[in-house]
């Protein structure tokens, strides 16, 4: 056990109050060095506190949160949770202090609250730690007299160094063997682990220095100051729970003046703190949290299991695999436990660790496959546990409004991703859709739109929901826009409309406003849209903006929103596109033609959604068809665009088969360069437009393509091959196979197929010997004999006709 030298007279005494320490407890203060989120450390902390019975408990954490500590005893507080600190004027600058049920800090906090003793946080205040890192002074302590001139400035992993020293190549395995798997034998010294860790960290800091991080020195100076203050108030009956690396620094003999010098002139910001839910997944190291662990689910199991942790773990794994319809029996569990114990013995480990249990599960329950093992890793080793915070915890008004909406709509935040299907004709589902769209506009990505399953109608929406702890920060950031979700989303939309410079951005914003039903924001967005549309002369920008407007009008119909003004803007854009598109399609290179072809596809779809004006000799769709006709017949337009124009006219019934054949014949004539002809084919039958089925059902067009392709010169064939492969590789395998059969047979060149030609992919004639071999099996399947009712007819000499006749009966 590491003890501090006395810095003040002992204020404790028989009348000082508070729980009494046991007679075997060493003199305080008690420095309990831990590993963050270590269940072994948590058990050791609890045992040491029970033995020492300190009058005050000091924990590594932001002191501004002292007023929130009592909430840890609230029945509605369920870890994992985290303290969230953010800058008041800039909520994006935030920090978290996560705690799980097996975190030593959480165990110390709950013990102090249950015991009724003083509990405080003593780390550097969040007001300083949230200040910009580059503003922190690079304070380096002056070398003491007699100290070496150079101190190593190497940032190390203490656990890794100790594990390597002990002969382990895996720091996690060493920590499990030394700390996590301590059996807690009755009568064992509760201070032993902290004494050993304190001595080890002292040796490491003597060998490697302070680790080369100036902020650690500042934090430790502040913790020493807080410890001195606590000892003046409570005497030596003080326990400190902090990272093991800091123990030597807290035990170090330093002067008050030296610590004050380190803390002088620190930058400071105004910070606010609260409790927020956390997840096991965010405790995992791969999530980016610096003090994370690889296996929070496993550590939670070790902390919560009263006995036989390996057996209980294997039972959990078996239950999970059974839920996934895998055959796992009790015998599998028994064998997996035995194998894990054998592996631990062979590897010289005191108890099976996560490595041994994982190897045993893979071999016994997963039959050597890593696929079900990945499920175990995701669901159990890491886990999807989401903590809960009581309503009494401080929160920004926007968070409170969001919480009320979630409860009203029965949308509980969950760590596990889930699918949500919404029917917008139902009031509750429509309200859920509005909430998710408003949050998306605010940058709070709780839900993500996905393709709807089983329905493509506008009344259906599909969402993937998953609540991440970082979203609490996003809510705090969005709080600057308003105190309710509706008000904040409206203000954000209005601001984006004013600041948007690209027409497409405003049209997309208008669509999002309509989906979120932000009726107050729509007038501002519409004015910005009309102003930007009047000034923008780029046809590509207009073509990019129109589809969003058309979709917005459609969604307006679904939700019953007034969209007359939006329809006028959309019609105006469509008119300008019809005028400016033909010149814009002239002189484009291959990439520009491909991009413009996509724009034309989008505009064509949008035109079908726009309302028709009641007056005028021609409709908007007629004018659009006229534009496509001009593009199809203009030689200066790229082949890909001309081919697409012909295809769109054909699909709309504006061109008959003869006209299409004429256009294709001209495009694939001998005088057309092969590359230009290939581009025309790409525009006509490429992409996901059903061009393959068009060629299957119209063998005249297929014959034109086949004739052109066979006539391409050898030196030009290599140039057009990549484009053709891209075109035809997008077809379904069945379509490609049928086209191959038609080409092999010679479509359109030999007239109708002969009667004995057979279907594509089958032989031309009938194999009577193979057909006859089926007859006994067919009789057995039909349960028919050769006599009586239901009997198959007598053989007529033609096996195939006999079989078909029998099936017909």
Coordinates of N, CA, C and O in Angstrom, one line a residue, residues 191 228 235 308 447 669 678 710:
X191 N -5.1 -4.7 0.5 CA -4.3 -3.7 0.0 C -3.2 -4.2 -0.9 O -2.4 -3.4 -1.5
X228 N -4.4 17.5 -0.6 CA -4.0 18.3 0.6 C -5.2 18.9 1.3 O -5.3 18.9 2.5
X235 N -8.3 14.7 7.7 CA -7.2 14.0 8.3 C -6.7 12.9 7.3 O -6.9 13.1 6.0
X308 N -18.0 -19.5 -10.6 CA -17.9 -20.3 -11.8 C -18.1 -19.5 -13.1 O -19.0 -19.7 -13.9
X447 N -31.5 8.3 -36.9 CA -32.0 7.4 -37.9 C -31.5 7.7 -39.2 O -31.1 8.8 -39.6
X669 N -24.6 2.8 -88.7 CA -24.2 2.7 -90.1 C -22.7 2.6 -90.2 O -21.9 2.9 -89.3
X678 N -20.9 2.7 -80.3 CA -21.0 2.0 -79.0 C -21.6 2.9 -78.0 O -22.3 2.4 -77.1
X710 N -20.5 -7.4 -85.6 CA -19.7 -8.2 -86.4 C -18.9 -7.5 -87.5 O -17.9 -8.0 -88.0

